[in-house]
Short mmCIF file of C-alpha atoms in Angstrom, two decimals:
data_model
loop_
_atom_site.label_atom_id
_atom_site.label_comp_id
_atom_site.label_asym_id
_atom_site.label_seq_id
_atom_site.Cartn_x
_atom_site.Cartn_y
_atom_site.Cartn_z
CA UNK A 295 43.43 94.68 -85.64
CA UNK A 296 46.80 94.39 -83.84
CA UNK A 297 47.98 91.21 -85.57
CA UNK A 298 48.62 92.19 -89.22
CA UNK A 299 50.46 89.85 -91.59
CA UNK A 300 54.27 89.98 -91.87
CA UNK A 301 54.11 91.53 -95.32
CA UNK A 302 51.93 94.37 -94.11
CA UNK A 303 54.38 95.17 -91.33
CA UNK A 304 57.30 95.28 -93.81
CA UNK A 305 55.46 97.78 -96.00
CA UNK A 306 54.74 100.17 -93.12
CA UNK A 307 56.77 103.26 -92.25
CA UNK A 308 58.71 103.27 -88.97
CA UNK A 309 56.39 105.97 -87.53
CA UNK A 310 53.35 103.79 -88.30
CA UNK A 311 54.95 100.84 -86.54
CA UNK A 312 55.74 102.98 -83.46
CA UNK A 313 52.11 104.17 -83.37
CA UNK A 314 50.94 100.55 -83.67
CA UNK A 315 53.16 99.58 -80.69
CA UNK A 316 51.90 102.51 -78.58
CA UNK A 317 48.26 101.70 -79.44
CA UNK A 318 48.85 98.09 -78.44
CA UNK A 319 50.48 99.14 -75.16
CA UNK A 320 47.67 101.57 -74.40
CA UNK A 321 45.08 98.83 -75.02
CA UNK A 322 46.98 96.56 -72.59
CA UNK A 323 47.05 99.30 -69.96
CA UNK A 324 43.33 99.96 -70.36
CA UNK A 325 42.72 96.27 -69.70
CA UNK A 326 45.00 96.35 -66.64
CA UNK A 327 43.29 99.48 -65.31
CA UNK A 328 39.80 98.04 -65.82
CA UNK A 329 38.18 98.03 -62.40
CA UNK A 330 35.88 95.16 -61.53
CA UNK A 331 32.58 96.40 -60.19
CA UNK A 332 30.63 94.60 -57.48
CA UNK A 333 27.64 94.73 -59.84
CA UNK A 334 29.63 92.57 -62.31
CA UNK A 335 28.84 89.62 -60.01
CA UNK A 336 25.08 90.08 -59.82
CA UNK A 337 22.57 87.48 -60.98
CA UNK A 338 18.81 87.11 -60.56
CA UNK A 339 17.72 84.50 -58.03
CA UNK A 340 14.07 83.65 -57.32
CA UNK A 341 13.45 83.59 -53.54
CA UNK A 342 11.94 80.10 -53.69
CA UNK A 343 15.31 78.60 -54.77
CA UNK A 344 16.97 79.50 -51.45
CA UNK A 345 17.16 76.17 -49.57
CA UNK A 346 15.60 76.49 -46.11
CA UNK A 347 16.22 72.95 -44.84
CA UNK A 348 19.00 70.39 -45.32
CA UNK A 349 18.20 67.25 -47.32
CA UNK A 350 17.79 64.09 -45.29
CA UNK A 351 20.39 62.39 -47.50
CA UNK A 352 23.54 64.56 -47.38
CA UNK A 353 25.02 63.07 -50.57
CA UNK A 354 21.69 63.23 -52.40
CA UNK A 355 22.12 66.89 -53.35
CA UNK A 356 22.47 67.78 -57.00
CA UNK A 357 25.91 68.49 -58.46
CA UNK A 358 26.63 70.85 -61.34
CA UNK A 359 30.05 70.12 -62.87
CA UNK A 360 31.70 73.10 -64.58
CA UNK A 361 34.73 72.85 -66.88
CA UNK A 362 36.74 75.91 -65.84
CA UNK A 363 38.39 76.28 -69.27
CA UNK A 364 35.47 75.74 -71.65
CA UNK A 365 32.46 76.63 -69.48
CA UNK A 366 30.82 73.29 -70.37
CA UNK A 367 28.43 71.96 -67.72
CA UNK A 368 27.12 68.53 -66.66
CA UNK A 369 24.43 67.60 -64.15
CA UNK A 370 24.86 64.84 -61.56
CA UNK A 371 24.07 63.78 -57.98
CA UNK A 372 26.68 64.70 -55.36
CA UNK A 373 27.66 61.10 -54.57
CA UNK A 374 28.87 60.85 -58.20
CA UNK A 375 31.75 63.14 -57.24
CA UNK A 376 34.08 60.19 -56.62
CA UNK A 377 34.05 59.59 -60.39
CA UNK A 378 35.72 62.96 -60.96
CA UNK A 379 38.58 62.30 -58.54
CA UNK A 380 41.68 60.37 -59.59
CA UNK A 381 44.26 58.31 -57.63
CA UNK A 382 46.96 60.63 -56.29
CA UNK A 383 44.69 63.68 -56.20
CA UNK A 384 44.48 65.49 -52.86
CA UNK A 385 41.08 66.49 -51.48
CA UNK A 386 41.42 69.32 -48.93
CA UNK A 387 38.69 69.57 -46.27
CA UNK A 388 38.12 72.14 -43.52
CA UNK A 389 37.48 70.31 -40.23
CA UNK A 390 36.32 73.34 -38.23
CA UNK A 391 33.22 72.88 -36.06
CA UNK A 392 30.42 75.41 -35.71
CA UNK A 393 29.55 76.21 -32.11
CA UNK A 394 25.97 77.06 -31.01
CA UNK A 395 27.10 80.68 -30.90
CA UNK A 396 23.70 82.45 -30.87
CA UNK A 397 22.59 83.34 -27.34
CA UNK A 398 19.32 85.00 -26.34
CA UNK A 399 19.51 86.88 -23.04
CA UNK A 400 17.96 89.75 -21.10
CA UNK A 401 19.42 92.98 -19.73
CA UNK A 402 19.78 92.53 -15.99
CA UNK A 403 18.31 95.94 -15.08
CA UNK A 404 15.39 96.26 -17.55
CA UNK A 405 14.66 92.71 -18.72
CA UNK A 406 14.93 93.85 -22.38
CA UNK A 407 15.69 91.02 -24.82
CA UNK A 408 19.21 90.97 -26.28
CA UNK A 409 20.70 88.64 -28.88
CA UNK A 410 24.43 87.90 -28.73
CA UNK A 411 26.45 86.15 -31.44
CA UNK A 412 29.89 84.85 -30.41
CA UNK A 413 32.50 85.70 -33.05
CA UNK A 414 36.03 85.35 -31.65
CA UNK A 415 37.30 83.94 -28.37
CA UNK A 416 39.78 86.26 -26.65
CA UNK A 417 41.61 85.66 -23.35
CA UNK A 418 40.10 85.21 -19.86
CA UNK A 419 36.51 84.35 -20.89
CA UNK A 420 36.22 87.45 -23.11
CA UNK A 421 34.58 87.09 -26.53
CA UNK A 422 34.21 89.50 -29.43
CA UNK A 423 30.49 89.45 -30.22
CA UNK A 424 27.79 90.89 -32.42
CA UNK A 425 24.94 92.26 -30.31
CA UNK A 426 21.37 93.13 -31.37
CA UNK A 427 20.15 95.73 -30.60
CA UNK A 428 23.58 97.30 -30.14
CA UNK A 429 22.27 100.55 -28.62
CA UNK A 430 21.11 98.58 -25.57
CA UNK A 431 24.58 97.11 -25.00
CA UNK A 432 26.80 99.97 -23.86
CA UNK A 433 29.93 99.23 -21.77
CA UNK A 434 28.89 98.18 -18.29
CA UNK A 435 25.66 96.49 -19.46
CA UNK A 436 25.08 93.14 -17.74
CA UNK A 437 23.21 90.38 -19.62
CA UNK A 438 21.71 87.23 -18.12
CA UNK A 439 21.36 84.01 -20.15
CA UNK A 440 19.35 80.98 -18.99
CA UNK A 441 18.13 82.63 -15.75
CA UNK A 442 21.67 83.46 -14.69
CA UNK A 443 23.33 80.18 -15.72
CA UNK A 444 25.59 82.40 -17.82
CA UNK A 445 26.27 86.09 -17.15
CA UNK A 446 27.92 88.56 -19.50
CA UNK A 447 29.19 92.10 -19.06
CA UNK A 448 29.90 94.41 -22.01
CA UNK A 449 33.51 95.63 -21.62
CA UNK A 450 34.09 97.68 -24.76
CA UNK A 451 32.86 98.59 -28.26
CA UNK A 452 35.38 97.66 -30.99
CA UNK A 453 35.56 97.55 -34.83
CA UNK A 454 32.25 97.77 -36.73
CA UNK A 455 30.30 98.11 -33.49
CA UNK A 456 31.19 94.64 -32.20
CA UNK A 457 31.17 94.24 -28.40
CA UNK A 458 33.74 92.65 -26.13
CA UNK A 459 31.82 90.67 -23.50
CA UNK A 460 33.29 89.06 -20.38
CA UNK A 461 31.39 85.91 -19.35
CA UNK A 462 31.01 84.45 -15.85
CA UNK A 463 29.69 80.94 -15.17
CA UNK A 464 30.22 77.82 -13.13
CA UNK A 465 31.28 74.61 -14.83
CA UNK A 466 32.43 74.12 -18.44
CA UNK A 467 31.68 76.92 -20.91
CA UNK A 468 31.19 74.58 -23.90
CA UNK A 469 28.61 72.52 -22.00
CA UNK A 470 26.67 75.65 -20.98
CA UNK A 471 26.83 76.90 -24.58
CA UNK A 472 25.52 73.56 -25.83
CA UNK A 473 22.61 73.88 -23.40
CA UNK A 474 21.72 77.55 -24.05
CA UNK A 475 23.04 78.35 -27.53
CA UNK A 476 21.48 78.00 -30.97
CA UNK A 477 23.24 77.41 -34.28
CA UNK A 478 23.98 80.78 -35.94
CA UNK A 479 22.21 80.17 -39.25
CA UNK A 480 22.65 82.75 -42.04
CA UNK A 481 19.96 85.48 -42.25
CA UNK A 482 18.47 84.03 -45.46
CA UNK A 483 17.48 80.81 -43.63
CA UNK A 484 14.20 81.47 -41.80
CA UNK A 485 13.31 77.90 -40.78
CA UNK A 486 14.30 76.52 -37.37
CA UNK A 487 17.01 73.84 -37.59
CA UNK A 488 15.71 70.63 -36.00
CA UNK A 489 19.06 68.84 -35.73
CA UNK A 490 22.12 70.93 -34.73
CA UNK A 491 24.46 68.37 -36.33
CA UNK A 492 23.11 69.14 -39.80
CA UNK A 493 24.88 72.52 -39.76
CA UNK A 494 28.20 70.73 -39.26
CA UNK A 495 30.17 68.45 -41.56
CA UNK A 496 30.54 64.76 -40.59
CA UNK A 497 34.27 65.43 -40.10
CA UNK A 498 33.91 68.61 -37.98
CA UNK A 499 36.47 68.38 -35.16
CA UNK A 500 37.89 71.71 -33.95
CA UNK A 501 35.32 74.06 -32.40
CA UNK A 502 35.46 77.74 -33.25
CA UNK A 503 33.30 78.68 -36.26
CA UNK A 504 30.34 81.02 -36.39
CA UNK A 505 29.33 79.57 -39.78
CA UNK A 506 29.70 76.21 -41.50
CA UNK A 507 32.05 75.45 -44.41
CA UNK A 508 28.90 74.46 -46.29
CA UNK A 509 30.44 72.66 -49.30
CA UNK A 510 31.46 69.91 -46.87
CA UNK A 511 27.89 69.32 -45.68
CA UNK A 512 27.30 67.02 -48.68
CA UNK A 513 29.84 64.39 -47.62
CA UNK A 514 28.95 61.20 -45.72
CA UNK A 515 31.46 58.88 -44.00
CA UNK A 516 30.72 56.26 -46.69
CA UNK A 517 31.44 58.68 -49.54
CA UNK A 518 34.71 59.82 -47.93
CA UNK A 519 35.74 56.17 -47.51
CA UNK A 520 34.95 55.45 -51.17
CA UNK A 521 37.12 58.40 -52.20
CA UNK A 522 40.00 57.22 -50.00
CA UNK A 523 39.68 53.65 -51.30
CA UNK A 524 40.17 55.07 -54.78
CA UNK A 525 43.64 56.31 -53.79
CA UNK A 526 42.75 59.96 -53.20
CA UNK A 527 44.59 61.62 -50.28
CA UNK A 528 42.39 63.58 -47.89
CA UNK A 529 44.14 66.51 -46.20
CA UNK A 530 42.51 68.15 -43.18
CA UNK A 531 43.08 71.86 -42.58
CA UNK A 532 41.26 74.13 -40.13
CA UNK A 533 39.89 77.61 -40.77
CA UNK A 534 37.43 79.03 -38.26
CA UNK A 535 34.75 80.68 -40.37
CA UNK A 536 33.69 84.13 -39.23
CA UNK A 537 30.44 85.94 -39.92
CA UNK A 538 32.29 88.10 -42.42
CA UNK A 539 31.46 85.27 -44.83
CA UNK A 540 27.96 86.76 -45.01
CA UNK A 541 29.00 90.41 -44.88
CA UNK A 542 27.78 92.09 -48.06
CA UNK A 543 30.25 93.91 -50.30
CA UNK A 544 29.19 97.54 -49.88
CA UNK A 545 31.77 99.21 -52.12
CA UNK A 546 31.24 99.74 -55.85
CA UNK A 547 34.73 98.64 -56.88
CA UNK A 548 35.74 95.12 -55.85
CA UNK A 549 39.34 95.96 -54.93
CA UNK A 550 38.11 98.49 -52.32
CA UNK A 551 36.50 95.74 -50.20
CA UNK A 552 38.35 94.70 -47.04
CA UNK A 553 38.10 91.05 -46.03
CA UNK A 554 37.42 89.87 -42.50
CA UNK A 555 40.22 88.08 -40.63
CA UNK A 556 40.00 84.34 -39.90
CA UNK A 557 42.29 81.97 -38.00
CA UNK A 558 43.70 78.88 -39.75
CA UNK A 559 45.90 75.88 -38.96
CA UNK A 560 47.75 73.57 -41.37
CA UNK A 561 49.57 70.63 -39.75
CA UNK A 562 52.56 68.74 -41.13
CA UNK A 563 50.53 65.80 -42.43
CA UNK A 564 48.19 68.04 -44.45
CA UNK A 565 51.10 70.05 -45.88
CA UNK A 566 52.88 66.84 -46.94
CA UNK A 567 49.79 65.43 -48.70
CA UNK A 568 49.16 68.67 -50.60
CA UNK A 569 52.82 69.08 -51.58
CA UNK A 570 52.99 65.44 -52.73
CA UNK A 571 50.04 65.93 -55.10
CA UNK A 572 51.68 69.02 -56.63
CA UNK A 573 55.10 67.33 -56.93
CA UNK A 574 53.65 64.26 -58.70
CA UNK A 575 51.58 66.29 -61.16
CA UNK A 576 48.25 65.42 -59.52
CA UNK A 577 45.48 67.85 -58.59
CA UNK A 578 44.65 69.66 -55.35
CA UNK A 579 40.88 69.97 -55.05
CA UNK A 580 39.48 72.00 -52.17
CA UNK A 581 36.14 71.39 -50.49
CA UNK A 582 34.81 74.91 -50.04
CA UNK A 583 36.11 78.44 -50.38
CA UNK A 584 37.44 78.31 -46.79
CA UNK A 585 39.82 75.41 -47.56
CA UNK A 586 40.86 77.25 -50.72
CA UNK A 587 41.61 80.50 -48.86
CA UNK A 588 43.55 78.56 -46.21
CA UNK A 589 46.02 76.89 -48.57
CA UNK A 590 46.37 79.91 -50.87
CA UNK A 591 47.10 82.17 -47.88
CA UNK A 592 49.69 79.79 -46.41
CA UNK A 593 51.56 78.77 -49.60
CA UNK A 594 54.80 80.41 -50.70
CA UNK A 595 55.12 81.86 -54.22
CA UNK A 596 56.02 78.43 -55.60
CA UNK A 597 52.86 76.88 -54.15
CA UNK A 598 54.78 75.01 -51.44
CA UNK A 599 53.20 74.53 -48.00
CA UNK A 600 54.63 73.83 -44.56
CA UNK A 601 52.95 73.38 -41.19
CA UNK A 602 51.81 76.78 -39.93
CA UNK A 603 48.99 78.74 -38.33
CA UNK A 604 47.90 82.36 -38.35
CA UNK A 605 45.27 84.88 -39.40
CA UNK A 606 44.35 85.51 -43.02
CA UNK A 607 42.47 88.30 -44.79
CA UNK A 608 43.19 86.94 -48.29
CA UNK A 609 40.70 88.24 -50.85
CA UNK A 610 40.53 86.22 -54.07
CA UNK A 611 38.80 87.73 -57.11
CA UNK A 612 39.36 87.62 -60.92
CA UNK A 613 42.96 88.39 -61.78
CA UNK A 614 44.27 86.29 -58.87
CA UNK A 615 46.74 83.54 -59.87
CA UNK A 616 46.20 80.36 -57.87
CA UNK A 617 49.38 78.90 -56.39
CA UNK A 618 48.04 75.54 -55.18
CA UNK A 619 44.38 75.04 -56.08
CA UNK A 620 43.41 73.09 -59.21
CA UNK A 621 39.74 72.39 -58.55
CA UNK A 622 36.96 73.40 -56.17
CA UNK A 623 33.84 71.82 -54.68
CA UNK A 624 31.51 74.59 -53.57
CA UNK A 625 27.88 75.58 -53.08
CA UNK A 626 26.00 78.29 -54.98
CA UNK A 627 26.75 81.70 -53.49
CA UNK A 628 24.95 84.99 -52.96
CA UNK A 629 24.97 87.55 -55.78
CA UNK A 630 27.75 90.16 -55.41
CA UNK A 631 29.43 88.19 -52.59
CA UNK A 632 33.17 87.66 -52.07
CA UNK A 633 32.48 83.94 -52.54
CA UNK A 634 31.13 84.25 -56.08
CA UNK A 635 34.13 86.50 -56.80
CA UNK A 636 36.51 83.75 -55.64
CA UNK A 637 34.76 81.16 -57.81
CA UNK A 638 34.95 83.57 -60.78
CA UNK A 639 38.72 83.87 -60.28
CA UNK A 640 39.01 80.12 -60.87
CA UNK A 641 36.57 79.52 -63.71
CA UNK A 642 36.16 82.89 -65.49
CA UNK A 643 33.31 85.21 -64.53
CA UNK A 644 31.32 84.66 -67.73
CA UNK A 645 31.48 80.86 -67.32
CA UNK A 646 30.39 81.08 -63.69
CA UNK A 647 27.46 83.44 -64.32
CA UNK A 648 26.30 81.30 -67.26
CA UNK A 649 26.44 78.20 -65.02
CA UNK A 650 24.48 80.02 -62.31
CA UNK A 651 21.88 81.05 -64.89
CA UNK A 652 21.60 77.40 -65.92
CA UNK A 653 21.29 76.31 -62.26
CA UNK A 654 18.42 78.80 -61.77
CA UNK A 655 16.72 77.48 -64.92
CA UNK A 656 17.16 73.88 -63.71
CA UNK A 657 15.82 74.86 -60.26
CA UNK A 658 18.91 73.95 -58.24
CA UNK A 659 18.75 74.74 -54.52
CA UNK A 660 20.95 77.68 -53.50
CA UNK A 661 23.18 78.75 -50.58
CA UNK A 662 24.12 76.95 -47.32
CA UNK A 663 21.69 74.01 -47.42
CA UNK A 664 21.56 73.99 -51.22
CA UNK A 665 23.13 71.96 -54.01
CA UNK A 666 26.79 71.81 -55.01
CA UNK A 667 29.12 72.67 -57.85
CA UNK A 668 32.40 71.04 -58.88
CA UNK A 669 34.81 73.23 -60.85
CA UNK A 670 37.66 71.35 -62.55
#
């Protein structure tokens, strides 16, 4: 209605044309003011499609390929992904390592069971933690783990009810944690993990995450070598994934949600590889939403990166203009989560929800140990 022919415009009075312009402007403003609702990112998922165990063959997962412009989909096996990468492209991976951050202990005075989840390492053996049940962990509470092999004292209650705990032990903390701790699997996984390594990528190096960058779980050393042999650069960045990844969005309007803060590192080599791909007209394809958030948070307005580190609370949802990212390898995410919002910023919400509907129909496996999606 707002694109009449030239002749029609010539025959109109000036007042009509002014009204047409104002109507057009008001329509634009209505679009700009349109608030995305959390419910706009809901989809129906049968419980039985939530993957409870990792596949024995990492690269044997299914792969749904989504064309971000047209919404067209294709179905493959994950190891076929090399066929979608071209010489000169840069594949960005997050080499963080999940620590066995879930500790089960007892209150020293009553023997009551307490579960502690390590979130962020502070100074002098103090950690920010999530404690269940919180009401039993007031400041001054002492908790024993492994018959006193590790002792913790609650120092303070901080944001969102998290506890600061000071730990005392003899020896090396990481070794004690490896002995006493369990992998902090997401709440929707109810099965016990038999092999701790399966909740880490094959390239996990820097310890510090409370959750895995799960898109990377599909890669094997052989597949990464095949990709490199093809002339694809692999850039390693680090972002320590916090539990906020699983925090539900509780507000009705998307823009009201506040993201959790996560620590990232980009070294000079990674920055050079990513910049080279952009400068030569090749693509930057991130493995996982964490790699994506890292490079988008660190890039300047021209999409240029340099070696840096810091904390990011970047929240990517539809309307966001990507500065570096061209494509994304990711898993299937929870309804109404910040992760499905990020994916919808890249490929258009309608395309993403239609692809998810197709994945449900085709009985793909969902979430952390589930199948994968490539968006290009």
